[in-house]
Amino acid sequence: MDTPIPIDKKAKSLFYLLQVSDPLFPIGGFTQSYGLETYVQKGIVRDAQSSMSYLESYLMNNFLYNDLLAVRLAWEYSSAGDIDALNRLDNLLSAAKAPRELRTASIKLGIRFSKVVATALQGTPFFDTFTDMVRSKVCSGHYSVIYGLAVWLFSIDKTDAMSAVCYSTASAIVNNCAKLVPISQKDGQDILFSSYPTFEKLISKVEALKEDNIGTCCFGFDLRSMQHERLYTRLYIS
């Protein structure tokens, strides 16, 4: 009988990162377009080129100052054992996410994420304390906060975690473009390849931001998300 080769800690952390950052991770992310559906119905996003422009603008003008920054801060607050800072960050996100659909999506995905990773993290005091706060309605449990907390507990490097969430966010948007615009799968992969320099910019820029930057955004994304609530027909929840 062959003796299994032990997996070192770094490799195990990589496996955790690949699993929790997978676009197919069962938390319902595929049901969200985050306002993209409105852009498509209005003809603003209509082909591969406009899909690429939309993706870059969304990442640099919205995602950077909200979910990506929240992931970085949640990782740092978790590493410092500062549960009060995590609570403050989570409540700040509730205030910053003005469109109802975006706020609801962030919370639903966060709660589902916490339930899935609980199998691996249950019994971890810091994780249990924060999820108890969510259940007690002390805070809401936004996805980016719980993701940042979880990847720290999985001993995942901060930059690796932020890189993964950049890619998974872009991949989800590209998949939505393939369904809604539509664009071909080949065009979608070309867009992702072309987005790597943008990911590098995001990782560089987010390190210089502070908690006060949470909520900075382009109003266009919020407005399209609000308009999405009243679309006559729609495929996505947000």
XYZ file of C-alpha atoms in Angstrom:
238
model
C 0.000 0.000 0.000
C 1.422 3.367 -1.032
C 2.056 5.883 1.734
C 0.307 9.231 1.025
C 2.670 12.139 0.510
C 1.856 14.767 3.163
C 0.607 18.106 1.861
C 2.558 21.040 3.222
C 0.767 23.986 4.799
C 1.313 26.292 1.826
C -0.185 23.798 -0.614
C -3.169 23.225 1.671
C -3.777 26.983 1.843
C -3.682 27.091 -1.963
C -6.328 24.368 -2.155
C -8.536 26.342 0.230
C -8.049 29.492 -1.862
C -8.921 27.712 -5.109
C -12.059 26.251 -3.544
C -13.492 29.371 -1.901
C -12.654 31.603 -4.888
C -14.160 29.266 -7.479
C -16.983 31.029 -9.396
C -18.927 27.757 -8.963
C -18.651 27.905 -5.150
C -22.286 27.254 -4.116
C -23.325 30.607 -2.665
C -25.513 31.843 -5.530
C -23.118 34.262 -7.190
C -24.313 33.165 -10.632
C -27.715 34.773 -9.945
C -26.237 38.280 -9.657
C -25.275 40.718 -12.435
C -24.762 43.751 -10.138
C -26.459 46.098 -12.586
C -24.837 44.718 -15.760
C -28.223 43.553 -17.026
C -29.414 47.178 -17.088
C -26.353 48.252 -19.086
C -27.082 45.514 -21.638
C -30.789 46.343 -21.945
C -29.928 50.003 -22.530
C -27.436 49.040 -25.247
C -24.441 50.480 -23.390
C -22.753 47.082 -23.152
C -23.402 45.455 -26.533
C -20.267 43.657 -27.775
C -16.865 42.351 -26.702
C -15.233 45.785 -26.763
C -17.895 47.451 -24.612
C -17.869 44.411 -22.296
C -14.136 44.909 -21.780
C -14.644 48.624 -21.115
C -17.426 47.876 -18.635
C -15.305 45.312 -16.778
C -12.304 47.605 -16.445
C -14.439 50.548 -15.336
C -16.319 48.447 -12.785
C -13.131 47.027 -11.303
C -11.232 50.325 -11.127
C -14.069 52.667 -10.111
C -16.305 50.516 -7.911
C -14.897 47.133 -6.898
C -11.554 48.636 -5.822
C -13.105 51.005 -3.280
C -15.691 48.608 -1.943
C -15.373 44.829 -1.956
C -11.652 44.568 -2.708
C -10.771 47.115 -0.031
C -13.123 45.349 2.386
C -11.387 42.013 1.748
C -8.001 43.601 2.491
C -9.224 45.294 5.661
C -11.081 42.192 6.872
C -7.906 40.129 6.437
C -5.868 42.714 8.361
C -8.436 43.139 11.146
C -8.684 39.358 11.494
C -4.908 38.988 11.699
C -4.944 41.583 14.499
C -7.780 39.780 16.287
C -9.872 42.966 16.172
C -13.486 41.768 16.135
C -14.784 45.292 16.799
C -13.071 46.560 13.642
C -14.659 43.730 11.640
C -18.058 44.702 13.013
C -17.443 48.353 12.130
C -16.343 47.441 8.610
C -19.388 45.259 8.055
C -21.776 47.989 9.195
C -19.932 50.521 7.046
C -20.553 48.333 4.002
C -24.259 48.195 4.841
C -24.326 51.990 4.749
C -22.124 52.316 1.652
C -24.040 49.897 -0.572
C -26.894 52.258 -1.456
C -28.766 50.107 -4.032
C -31.010 47.670 -2.209
C -30.271 44.788 -4.574
C -26.510 45.148 -4.168
C -26.747 45.351 -0.384
C -29.045 42.331 -0.208
C -26.845 40.322 -2.578
C -23.716 41.081 -0.562
C -25.366 39.916 2.654
C -26.969 36.787 1.175
C -23.728 35.679 -0.439
C -21.850 36.364 2.783
C -24.207 34.318 4.926
C -24.187 31.432 2.436
C -20.397 31.606 2.249
C -20.119 31.413 6.042
C -22.394 28.357 6.125
C -20.346 26.518 3.501
C -16.942 27.215 5.079
C -18.289 26.465 8.567
C -17.483 22.795 7.940
C -13.797 23.670 7.850
C -13.800 26.569 10.321
C -16.363 25.599 12.950
C -14.764 25.582 16.367
C -12.423 28.405 15.417
C -13.200 30.986 18.143
C -12.746 34.101 15.997
C -14.952 32.720 13.209
C -17.603 31.518 15.656
C -17.677 34.891 17.433
C -18.240 36.826 14.212
C -20.891 34.462 12.852
C -22.663 34.634 16.223
C -22.707 38.428 15.822
C -24.292 37.999 12.389
C -26.943 35.647 13.745
C -27.641 38.111 16.568
C -28.086 40.958 14.012
C -25.183 42.911 15.493
C -23.856 43.064 11.937
C -25.052 41.817 8.554
C -22.297 39.480 7.375
C -21.243 40.940 4.023
C -19.483 38.585 1.633
C -16.227 40.528 1.370
C -15.879 40.715 5.161
C -16.483 37.012 5.758
C -14.278 36.130 2.779
C -11.427 38.205 4.197
C -11.908 36.614 7.614
C -12.014 33.090 6.193
C -8.954 33.363 3.964
C -6.932 34.646 6.914
C -8.064 31.694 9.021
C -7.059 29.395 6.150
C -3.533 30.922 6.357
C -3.825 32.373 2.865
C -1.489 35.222 1.978
C -3.256 38.585 1.755
C -2.034 39.423 -1.747
C -2.940 35.947 -2.991
C -6.436 36.311 -1.533
C -6.958 39.713 -3.145
C -5.621 38.430 -6.470
C -8.048 35.516 -6.352
C -11.061 37.696 -5.592
C -10.071 40.044 -8.444
C -9.999 37.141 -10.860
C -13.205 35.496 -9.609
C -15.083 38.812 -9.813
C -13.859 39.439 -13.358
C -14.639 35.867 -14.379
C -18.207 36.168 -13.068
C -18.737 39.416 -15.004
C -17.353 37.890 -18.204
C -19.641 34.866 -17.830
C -22.591 37.212 -17.383
C -21.561 39.111 -20.517
C -21.438 35.819 -22.428
C -25.062 35.158 -21.464
C -26.506 38.664 -21.666
C -24.784 40.497 -24.547
C -23.972 37.831 -25.767
C -20.267 37.439 -26.485
C -18.470 34.233 -27.432
C -16.606 32.141 -24.890
C -13.396 32.875 -26.826
C -14.028 36.624 -26.546
C -14.659 36.153 -22.847
C -11.326 34.426 -22.301
C -9.549 37.090 -24.357
C -11.085 39.734 -22.084
C -9.812 37.895 -19.001
C -6.304 37.591 -20.458
C -6.367 41.316 -21.219
C -7.477 42.096 -17.654
C -4.320 40.877 -15.916
C -2.641 44.324 -15.978
C -5.819 45.736 -14.411
C -5.608 43.147 -11.622
C -2.035 44.254 -10.925
C -3.143 47.892 -10.731
C -5.942 46.970 -8.339
C -3.618 45.101 -5.974
C -1.180 48.002 -6.013
C -3.789 50.723 -5.501
C -5.784 48.992 -2.772
C -2.781 48.880 -0.438
C -2.748 52.688 -0.297
C -6.434 53.015 0.632
C -7.917 53.440 4.101
C -11.223 52.511 5.684
C -12.487 56.030 4.937
C -12.328 55.170 1.222
C -15.052 52.544 1.577
C -18.088 53.608 -0.442
C -16.222 55.623 -3.068
C -17.802 54.714 -6.395
C -19.023 55.816 -9.783
C -22.675 56.834 -9.440
C -23.487 55.224 -12.778
C -23.105 51.733 -11.332
C -25.400 52.512 -8.413
C -28.003 54.111 -10.682
C -28.060 51.139 -13.072
C -28.425 48.815 -10.091
C -31.368 50.857 -8.808
C -32.943 50.854 -12.276
C -32.550 47.080 -12.367
C -35.089 46.786 -9.548
C -37.772 48.012 -11.967
C -36.831 46.307 -15.224
C -39.858 44.751 -16.899
C -38.039 41.492 -17.621
C -34.783 40.286 -16.104
C -32.698 37.153 -15.734
C -30.701 38.168 -12.665
C -31.591 39.090 -9.092
C -29.377 42.186 -9.188
